[in-house]
Amino acid sequence: MDPVSWIGLSLIFGLTTFSALLVMSESAAHELTRTALARLDVTTSATAVRIRILLDNRFRFWVSARLGTTLLAFGSAALAATTIGDELEGIVASRAGGVVLSIAILAVIHAVFALIAPRILAQRYPEQIAGRFSLLLFGQYLLFVPATRLLERM
């Protein structure tokens, strides 16, 4: 494999990991019960304030989470198609077959390691995960506020 392929694989790994972090933190925030959220002191904790804002605006939070993870998944699929698809051309009959195979492999990896496993972790440790990644979630929420407002007006 040439250096460009290794860079592409590194970017795919990075996008998939970032997607897993977003899915895990979103699931953890949703898993927080009102009593667990009440234990976080809103007057002194910036984490509690961020989580409360996210949970008080559930539609915007949900839309921003879907937009973020979808864009990351599409980005990693596009990279897989262009980077790994060429490498798999020798294994399958054509470049198109290599692209399909690379996206199929990435879809399985993404489903297991960026969707299922992070949600299981979030269900087991919601307070710890939501607290640690609240800034990441809130940043994603703010990034997609224009899109969520547009969707709310539809």
Short mmCIF file of N, CA and C in Angstrom, two decimals:
data_model
loop_
_atom_site.label_atom_id
_atom_site.label_comp_id
_atom_site.label_asym_id
_atom_site.label_seq_id
_atom_site.Cartn_x
_atom_site.Cartn_y
_atom_site.Cartn_z
N MET A 1 0.85 -1.19 0.00
CA MET A 1 0.00 0.00 0.00
C MET A 1 0.89 1.24 0.00
N ASP A 2 0.47 2.23 -0.74
CA ASP A 2 1.23 3.47 -0.81
C ASP A 2 0.88 4.38 0.38
N PRO A 3 1.68 5.43 0.60
CA PRO A 3 1.44 6.32 1.75
C PRO A 3 0.06 6.98 1.75
N VAL A 4 -0.47 7.27 0.56
CA VAL A 4 -1.79 7.88 0.49
C VAL A 4 -2.86 6.95 1.05
N SER A 5 -2.72 5.66 0.80
CA SER A 5 -3.67 4.68 1.34
C SER A 5 -3.60 4.63 2.86
N TRP A 6 -2.38 4.72 3.40
CA TRP A 6 -2.24 4.70 4.86
C TRP A 6 -2.86 5.95 5.48
N ILE A 7 -2.69 7.08 4.82
CA ILE A 7 -3.32 8.31 5.31
C ILE A 7 -4.84 8.18 5.25
N GLY A 8 -5.33 7.62 4.15
CA GLY A 8 -6.78 7.40 4.03
C GLY A 8 -7.31 6.47 5.10
N LEU A 9 -6.58 5.38 5.37
CA LEU A 9 -7.00 4.45 6.43
C LEU A 9 -6.98 5.14 7.80
N SER A 10 -5.98 5.98 8.03
CA SER A 10 -5.93 6.72 9.29
C SER A 10 -7.11 7.67 9.43
N LEU A 11 -7.47 8.32 8.34
CA LEU A 11 -8.64 9.22 8.37
C LEU A 11 -9.93 8.45 8.59
N ILE A 12 -10.06 7.29 7.95
CA ILE A 12 -11.25 6.45 8.15
C ILE A 12 -11.34 6.02 9.61
N PHE A 13 -10.22 5.60 10.18
CA PHE A 13 -10.20 5.21 11.59
C PHE A 13 -10.57 6.39 12.48
N GLY A 14 -10.03 7.57 12.18
CA GLY A 14 -10.33 8.75 12.96
C GLY A 14 -11.80 9.15 12.89
N LEU A 15 -12.37 9.13 11.70
CA LEU A 15 -13.78 9.48 11.54
C LEU A 15 -14.69 8.47 12.23
N THR A 16 -14.34 7.19 12.13
CA THR A 16 -15.14 6.16 12.79
C THR A 16 -15.04 6.28 14.30
N THR A 17 -13.86 6.57 14.82
CA THR A 17 -13.68 6.75 16.25
C THR A 17 -14.45 7.97 16.74
N PHE A 18 -14.38 9.06 16.01
CA PHE A 18 -15.11 10.27 16.39
C PHE A 18 -16.62 10.01 16.36
N SER A 19 -17.08 9.29 15.37
CA SER A 19 -18.49 8.92 15.30
C SER A 19 -18.88 8.07 16.51
N ALA A 20 -18.03 7.14 16.89
CA ALA A 20 -18.31 6.30 18.06
C ALA A 20 -18.40 7.14 19.33
N LEU A 21 -17.52 8.12 19.48
CA LEU A 21 -17.57 9.00 20.65
C LEU A 21 -18.87 9.80 20.69
N LEU A 22 -19.30 10.29 19.53
CA LEU A 22 -20.54 11.05 19.48
C LEU A 22 -21.74 10.17 19.82
N VAL A 23 -21.79 8.96 19.25
CA VAL A 23 -22.89 8.05 19.53
C VAL A 23 -22.91 7.67 21.00
N MET A 24 -21.74 7.38 21.55
CA MET A 24 -21.66 6.98 22.95
C MET A 24 -22.10 8.11 23.88
N SER A 25 -21.63 9.32 23.62
CA SER A 25 -21.99 10.43 24.50
C SER A 25 -23.46 10.82 24.35
N GLU A 26 -23.98 10.73 23.14
CA GLU A 26 -25.41 11.03 22.93
C GLU A 26 -26.27 10.00 23.67
N SER A 27 -25.93 8.74 23.54
CA SER A 27 -26.69 7.69 24.23
C SER A 27 -26.60 7.85 25.74
N ALA A 28 -25.42 8.21 26.23
CA ALA A 28 -25.25 8.40 27.67
C ALA A 28 -26.10 9.57 28.17
N ALA A 29 -26.16 10.64 27.40
CA ALA A 29 -26.98 11.79 27.81
C ALA A 29 -28.46 11.40 27.85
N HIS A 30 -28.90 10.62 26.90
CA HIS A 30 -30.30 10.18 26.89
C HIS A 30 -30.59 9.19 28.02
N GLU A 31 -29.58 8.44 28.43
CA GLU A 31 -29.77 7.45 29.49
C GLU A 31 -29.87 8.10 30.88
N LEU A 32 -29.37 9.31 30.99
CA LEU A 32 -29.42 9.96 32.30
C LEU A 32 -30.88 10.13 32.73
N THR A 33 -31.17 9.70 33.91
CA THR A 33 -32.51 9.91 34.44
C THR A 33 -32.58 11.30 35.05
N ARG A 34 -33.77 11.74 35.30
CA ARG A 34 -33.93 13.07 35.92
C ARG A 34 -33.28 13.12 37.30
N THR A 35 -33.31 12.02 38.04
CA THR A 35 -32.69 12.04 39.36
C THR A 35 -31.17 12.13 39.25
N ALA A 36 -30.59 11.45 38.29
CA ALA A 36 -29.14 11.54 38.09
C ALA A 36 -28.77 12.95 37.64
N LEU A 37 -29.59 13.54 36.81
CA LEU A 37 -29.33 14.91 36.35
C LEU A 37 -29.51 15.90 37.50
N ALA A 38 -30.45 15.64 38.38
CA ALA A 38 -30.67 16.52 39.52
C ALA A 38 -29.48 16.48 40.48
N ARG A 39 -28.77 15.36 40.54
CA ARG A 39 -27.59 15.27 41.40
C ARG A 39 -26.46 16.16 40.93
N LEU A 40 -26.43 16.44 39.61
CA LEU A 40 -25.40 17.34 39.10
C LEU A 40 -25.80 18.77 39.47
N ASP A 41 -24.91 19.48 40.07
CA ASP A 41 -25.20 20.83 40.55
C ASP A 41 -25.15 21.80 39.38
N VAL A 42 -26.30 22.31 38.97
CA VAL A 42 -26.38 23.20 37.82
C VAL A 42 -25.75 24.56 38.11
N THR A 43 -25.72 24.94 39.37
CA THR A 43 -25.19 26.27 39.70
C THR A 43 -23.67 26.32 39.60
N THR A 44 -22.99 25.22 39.81
CA THR A 44 -21.52 25.24 39.79
C THR A 44 -20.90 24.41 38.67
N SER A 45 -21.63 23.52 38.09
CA SER A 45 -21.06 22.60 37.10
C SER A 45 -21.45 23.00 35.68
N ALA A 46 -20.44 23.32 34.88
CA ALA A 46 -20.69 23.63 33.47
C ALA A 46 -21.18 22.39 32.72
N THR A 47 -20.71 21.23 33.14
CA THR A 47 -21.15 19.98 32.54
C THR A 47 -22.65 19.79 32.72
N ALA A 48 -23.14 20.03 33.93
CA ALA A 48 -24.57 19.88 34.20
C ALA A 48 -25.39 20.88 33.40
N VAL A 49 -24.89 22.09 33.25
CA VAL A 49 -25.61 23.10 32.46
C VAL A 49 -25.71 22.65 31.00
N ARG A 50 -24.59 22.17 30.45
CA ARG A 50 -24.60 21.73 29.04
C ARG A 50 -25.56 20.56 28.85
N ILE A 51 -25.52 19.59 29.74
CA ILE A 51 -26.40 18.42 29.59
C ILE A 51 -27.86 18.84 29.74
N ARG A 52 -28.15 19.72 30.67
CA ARG A 52 -29.53 20.17 30.84
C ARG A 52 -30.03 20.92 29.59
N ILE A 53 -29.19 21.75 28.99
CA ILE A 53 -29.58 22.45 27.76
C ILE A 53 -29.89 21.44 26.65
N LEU A 54 -29.04 20.43 26.52
CA LEU A 54 -29.24 19.41 25.49
C LEU A 54 -30.55 18.65 25.71
N LEU A 55 -30.80 18.27 26.95
CA LEU A 55 -32.00 17.47 27.23
C LEU A 55 -33.27 18.31 27.23
N ASP A 56 -33.15 19.61 27.47
CA ASP A 56 -34.32 20.48 27.40
C ASP A 56 -34.69 20.80 25.95
N ASN A 57 -33.75 20.63 25.03
CA ASN A 57 -33.99 20.86 23.60
C ASN A 57 -33.78 19.54 22.85
N ARG A 58 -34.59 18.56 23.20
CA ARG A 58 -34.38 17.20 22.68
C ARG A 58 -34.44 17.11 21.16
N PHE A 59 -35.36 17.83 20.53
CA PHE A 59 -35.45 17.73 19.07
C PHE A 59 -34.17 18.24 18.42
N ARG A 60 -33.70 19.41 18.83
CA ARG A 60 -32.46 19.94 18.26
C ARG A 60 -31.28 19.04 18.57
N PHE A 61 -31.25 18.52 19.78
CA PHE A 61 -30.19 17.61 20.18
C PHE A 61 -30.20 16.36 19.31
N TRP A 62 -31.38 15.80 19.10
CA TRP A 62 -31.52 14.59 18.28
C TRP A 62 -31.10 14.86 16.83
N VAL A 63 -31.57 15.98 16.26
CA VAL A 63 -31.23 16.30 14.88
C VAL A 63 -29.74 16.54 14.72
N SER A 64 -29.15 17.28 15.65
CA SER A 64 -27.71 17.55 15.55
C SER A 64 -26.90 16.25 15.68
N ALA A 65 -27.34 15.36 16.54
CA ALA A 65 -26.64 14.07 16.68
C ALA A 65 -26.76 13.25 15.40
N ARG A 66 -27.95 13.21 14.80
CA ARG A 66 -28.12 12.45 13.56
C ARG A 66 -27.29 13.07 12.43
N LEU A 67 -27.29 14.40 12.32
CA LEU A 67 -26.51 15.04 11.27
C LEU A 67 -25.01 14.76 11.44
N GLY A 68 -24.54 14.87 12.66
CA GLY A 68 -23.11 14.65 12.91
C GLY A 68 -22.67 13.24 12.58
N THR A 69 -23.40 12.26 13.08
CA THR A 69 -22.99 10.88 12.84
C THR A 69 -23.17 10.48 11.37
N THR A 70 -24.21 11.00 10.73
CA THR A 70 -24.43 10.69 9.32
C THR A 70 -23.32 11.27 8.45
N LEU A 71 -22.93 12.52 8.70
CA LEU A 71 -21.86 13.13 7.93
C LEU A 71 -20.54 12.39 8.14
N LEU A 72 -20.27 11.98 9.37
CA LEU A 72 -19.04 11.21 9.63
C LEU A 72 -19.07 9.86 8.93
N ALA A 73 -20.21 9.19 8.93
CA ALA A 73 -20.32 7.89 8.26
C ALA A 73 -20.16 8.05 6.75
N PHE A 74 -20.79 9.07 6.17
CA PHE A 74 -20.64 9.30 4.73
C PHE A 74 -19.18 9.65 4.38
N GLY A 75 -18.55 10.45 5.22
CA GLY A 75 -17.15 10.81 4.98
C GLY A 75 -16.24 9.60 5.00
N SER A 76 -16.43 8.74 5.99
CA SER A 76 -15.57 7.55 6.05
C SER A 76 -15.89 6.58 4.92
N ALA A 77 -17.16 6.49 4.49
CA ALA A 77 -17.51 5.63 3.36
C ALA A 77 -16.90 6.15 2.07
N ALA A 78 -16.91 7.46 1.89
CA ALA A 78 -16.30 8.05 0.68
C ALA A 78 -14.80 7.80 0.67
N LEU A 79 -14.18 7.96 1.81
CA LEU A 79 -12.74 7.67 1.89
C LEU A 79 -12.45 6.20 1.62
N ALA A 80 -13.29 5.33 2.16
CA ALA A 80 -13.10 3.89 1.94
C ALA A 80 -13.25 3.56 0.46
N ALA A 81 -14.22 4.18 -0.18
CA ALA A 81 -14.45 3.90 -1.60
C ALA A 81 -13.26 4.34 -2.44
N THR A 82 -12.71 5.50 -2.12
CA THR A 82 -11.61 6.01 -2.95
C THR A 82 -10.26 5.43 -2.57
N THR A 83 -10.07 5.11 -1.30
CA THR A 83 -8.77 4.65 -0.84
C THR A 83 -8.64 3.13 -0.91
N ILE A 84 -9.56 2.45 -0.25
CA ILE A 84 -9.45 1.00 -0.15
C ILE A 84 -9.98 0.32 -1.41
N GLY A 85 -10.94 0.96 -2.08
CA GLY A 85 -11.51 0.37 -3.29
C GLY A 85 -10.47 0.07 -4.34
N ASP A 86 -9.50 0.98 -4.50
CA ASP A 86 -8.44 0.76 -5.47
C ASP A 86 -7.55 -0.42 -5.07
N GLU A 87 -7.31 -0.54 -3.78
CA GLU A 87 -6.45 -1.63 -3.30
C GLU A 87 -7.13 -2.99 -3.48
N LEU A 88 -8.45 -3.03 -3.36
CA LEU A 88 -9.18 -4.29 -3.48
C LEU A 88 -9.48 -4.67 -4.93
N GLU A 89 -9.12 -3.81 -5.85
CA GLU A 89 -9.39 -4.09 -7.27
C GLU A 89 -8.72 -5.37 -7.73
N GLY A 90 -7.57 -5.71 -7.16
CA GLY A 90 -6.88 -6.94 -7.54
C GLY A 90 -7.56 -8.19 -6.99
N ILE A 91 -8.33 -8.04 -5.93
CA ILE A 91 -8.99 -9.19 -5.30
C ILE A 91 -10.31 -9.50 -6.00
N VAL A 92 -11.05 -8.46 -6.34
CA VAL A 92 -12.33 -8.65 -7.02
C VAL A 92 -12.17 -8.31 -8.50
N ALA A 93 -13.20 -8.54 -9.27
CA ALA A 93 -13.09 -8.44 -10.73
C ALA A 93 -12.90 -7.02 -11.25
N SER A 94 -13.42 -6.02 -10.56
CA SER A 94 -13.37 -4.67 -11.10
C SER A 94 -13.20 -3.64 -9.98
N ARG A 95 -12.98 -2.39 -10.38
CA ARG A 95 -12.88 -1.32 -9.40
C ARG A 95 -14.20 -1.12 -8.68
N ALA A 96 -15.30 -1.25 -9.41
CA ALA A 96 -16.62 -1.12 -8.78
C ALA A 96 -16.82 -2.19 -7.71
N GLY A 97 -16.38 -3.39 -7.98
CA GLY A 97 -16.46 -4.45 -6.98
C GLY A 97 -15.61 -4.14 -5.76
N GLY A 98 -14.44 -3.55 -5.97
CA GLY A 98 -13.58 -3.15 -4.87
C GLY A 98 -14.23 -2.06 -4.02
N VAL A 99 -14.90 -1.12 -4.67
CA VAL A 99 -15.60 -0.05 -3.96
C VAL A 99 -16.73 -0.63 -3.12
N VAL A 100 -17.52 -1.52 -3.72
CA VAL A 100 -18.63 -2.14 -3.00
C VAL A 100 -18.12 -2.94 -1.82
N LEU A 101 -17.07 -3.71 -2.02
CA LEU A 101 -16.51 -4.52 -0.95
C LEU A 101 -15.96 -3.65 0.17
N SER A 102 -15.27 -2.56 -0.17
CA SER A 102 -14.70 -1.69 0.86
C SER A 102 -15.80 -1.01 1.67
N ILE A 103 -16.87 -0.58 1.03
CA ILE A 103 -17.97 0.04 1.76
C ILE A 103 -18.70 -0.98 2.62
N ALA A 104 -18.84 -2.21 2.12
CA ALA A 104 -19.50 -3.26 2.92
C ALA A 104 -18.69 -3.59 4.17
N ILE A 105 -17.38 -3.68 4.01
CA ILE A 105 -16.51 -3.95 5.17
C ILE A 105 -16.61 -2.81 6.17
N LEU A 106 -16.55 -1.59 5.68
CA LEU A 106 -16.64 -0.43 6.56
C LEU A 106 -18.00 -0.35 7.25
N ALA A 107 -19.06 -0.74 6.56
CA ALA A 107 -20.40 -0.72 7.17
C ALA A 107 -20.48 -1.66 8.35
N VAL A 108 -19.89 -2.84 8.23
CA VAL A 108 -19.89 -3.80 9.34
C VAL A 108 -19.05 -3.26 10.50
N ILE A 109 -17.88 -2.74 10.19
CA ILE A 109 -17.03 -2.18 11.24
C ILE A 109 -17.73 -1.01 11.93
N HIS A 110 -18.35 -0.15 11.14
CA HIS A 110 -19.05 1.01 11.69
C HIS A 110 -20.23 0.58 12.56
N ALA A 111 -20.98 -0.41 12.11
CA ALA A 111 -22.14 -0.87 12.88
C ALA A 111 -21.72 -1.43 14.23
N VAL A 112 -20.67 -2.22 14.24
CA VAL A 112 -20.24 -2.87 15.49
C VAL A 112 -19.51 -1.89 16.40
N PHE A 113 -18.50 -1.20 15.87
CA PHE A 113 -17.62 -0.39 16.72
C PHE A 113 -18.03 1.06 16.87
N ALA A 114 -18.91 1.57 16.01
CA ALA A 114 -19.32 2.97 16.13
C ALA A 114 -20.79 3.12 16.49
N LEU A 115 -21.54 2.04 16.50
CA LEU A 115 -22.96 2.15 16.87
C LEU A 115 -23.33 1.25 18.04
N ILE A 116 -23.07 -0.04 17.93
CA ILE A 116 -23.53 -0.99 18.94
C ILE A 116 -22.68 -0.92 20.22
N ALA A 117 -21.38 -1.08 20.09
CA ALA A 117 -20.50 -1.09 21.27
C ALA A 117 -20.56 0.20 22.07
N PRO A 118 -20.54 1.38 21.43
CA PRO A 118 -20.64 2.61 22.21
C PRO A 118 -21.97 2.74 22.97
N ARG A 119 -23.05 2.27 22.38
CA ARG A 119 -24.34 2.35 23.07
C ARG A 119 -24.38 1.42 24.28
N ILE A 120 -23.76 0.26 24.17
CA ILE A 120 -23.69 -0.65 25.32
C ILE A 120 -22.90 0.01 26.45
N LEU A 121 -21.77 0.61 26.13
CA LEU A 121 -20.99 1.31 27.15
C LEU A 121 -21.78 2.47 27.77
N ALA A 122 -22.51 3.19 26.94
CA ALA A 122 -23.28 4.33 27.44
C ALA A 122 -24.39 3.89 28.37
N GLN A 123 -24.99 2.74 28.12
CA GLN A 123 -26.03 2.23 29.02
C GLN A 123 -25.44 1.81 30.36
N ARG A 124 -24.22 1.34 30.36
CA ARG A 124 -23.61 0.88 31.61
C ARG A 124 -23.06 2.03 32.45
N TYR A 125 -22.52 3.07 31.80
CA TYR A 125 -21.88 4.17 32.52
C TYR A 125 -22.38 5.54 32.03
N PRO A 126 -23.68 5.81 32.13
CA PRO A 126 -24.20 7.04 31.54
C PRO A 126 -23.67 8.33 32.19
N GLU A 127 -23.57 8.36 33.50
CA GLU A 127 -23.14 9.59 34.17
C GLU A 127 -21.70 9.93 33.86
N GLN A 128 -20.83 8.94 33.88
CA GLN A 128 -19.42 9.18 33.61
C GLN A 128 -19.20 9.63 32.16
N ILE A 129 -19.83 8.94 31.24
CA ILE A 129 -19.62 9.25 29.82
C ILE A 129 -20.26 10.59 29.45
N ALA A 130 -21.48 10.82 29.90
CA ALA A 130 -22.14 12.09 29.59
C ALA A 130 -21.36 13.26 30.17
N GLY A 131 -20.82 13.07 31.36
CA GLY A 131 -20.03 14.14 31.97
C GLY A 131 -18.74 14.43 31.22
N ARG A 132 -18.06 13.39 30.80
CA ARG A 132 -16.77 13.57 30.12
C ARG A 132 -16.91 14.14 28.72
N PHE A 133 -17.97 13.79 28.03
CA PHE A 133 -18.10 14.21 26.64
C PHE A 133 -19.19 15.26 26.42
N SER A 134 -19.62 15.92 27.48
CA SER A 134 -20.68 16.92 27.33
C SER A 134 -20.23 18.09 26.47
N LEU A 135 -18.97 18.46 26.56
CA LEU A 135 -18.46 19.57 25.74
C LEU A 135 -18.49 19.20 24.25
N LEU A 136 -18.12 17.98 23.94
CA LEU A 136 -18.16 17.50 22.56
C LEU A 136 -19.60 17.52 22.01
N LEU A 137 -20.53 17.03 22.81
CA LEU A 137 -21.94 17.03 22.40
C LEU A 137 -22.47 18.44 22.22
N PHE A 138 -22.13 19.30 23.16
CA PHE A 138 -22.62 20.67 23.10
C PHE A 138 -22.04 21.41 21.89
N GLY A 139 -20.77 21.13 21.57
CA GLY A 139 -20.17 21.72 20.38
C GLY A 139 -20.86 21.27 19.11
N GLN A 140 -21.19 19.99 19.04
CA GLN A 140 -21.92 19.47 17.88
C GLN A 140 -23.30 20.10 17.81
N TYR A 141 -23.94 20.23 18.96
CA TYR A 141 -25.27 20.85 19.04
C TYR A 141 -25.21 22.28 18.49
N LEU A 142 -24.23 23.06 18.92
CA LEU A 142 -24.10 24.45 18.46
C LEU A 142 -23.76 24.53 16.97
N LEU A 143 -22.96 23.59 16.50
CA LEU A 143 -22.57 23.58 15.09
C LEU A 143 -23.78 23.41 14.17
N PHE A 144 -24.74 22.60 14.60
CA PHE A 144 -25.89 22.31 13.76
C PHE A 144 -27.15 23.07 14.14
N VAL A 145 -27.03 24.10 14.98
CA VAL A 145 -28.21 24.90 15.33
C VAL A 145 -28.89 25.49 14.09
N PRO A 146 -28.15 26.06 13.12
CA PRO A 146 -28.84 26.58 11.93
C PRO A 146 -29.66 25.51 11.19
N ALA A 147 -29.12 24.32 11.06
CA ALA A 147 -29.85 23.25 10.37
C ALA A 147 -31.07 22.82 11.16
N THR A 148 -30.94 22.74 12.49
CA THR A 148 -32.09 22.32 13.29
C THR A 148 -33.18 23.37 13.28
N ARG A 149 -32.80 24.63 13.28
CA ARG A 149 -33.83 25.69 13.20
C ARG A 149 -34.55 25.65 11.87
N LEU A 150 -33.80 25.38 10.81
CA LEU A 150 -34.43 25.26 9.50
C LEU A 150 -35.41 24.10 9.47
N LEU A 151 -35.05 22.98 10.05
CA LEU A 151 -35.93 21.82 10.07
C LEU A 151 -37.16 22.05 10.96
N GLU A 152 -36.99 22.83 12.02
CA GLU A 152 -38.13 23.13 12.88
C GLU A 152 -39.19 23.97 12.17
N ARG A 153 -38.76 24.77 11.22
CA ARG A 153 -39.71 25.64 10.48
C ARG A 153 -40.44 24.91 9.38
N MET A 154 -40.03 23.71 9.06
CA MET A 154 -40.69 22.97 7.97
C MET A 154 -42.02 22.44 8.42
#
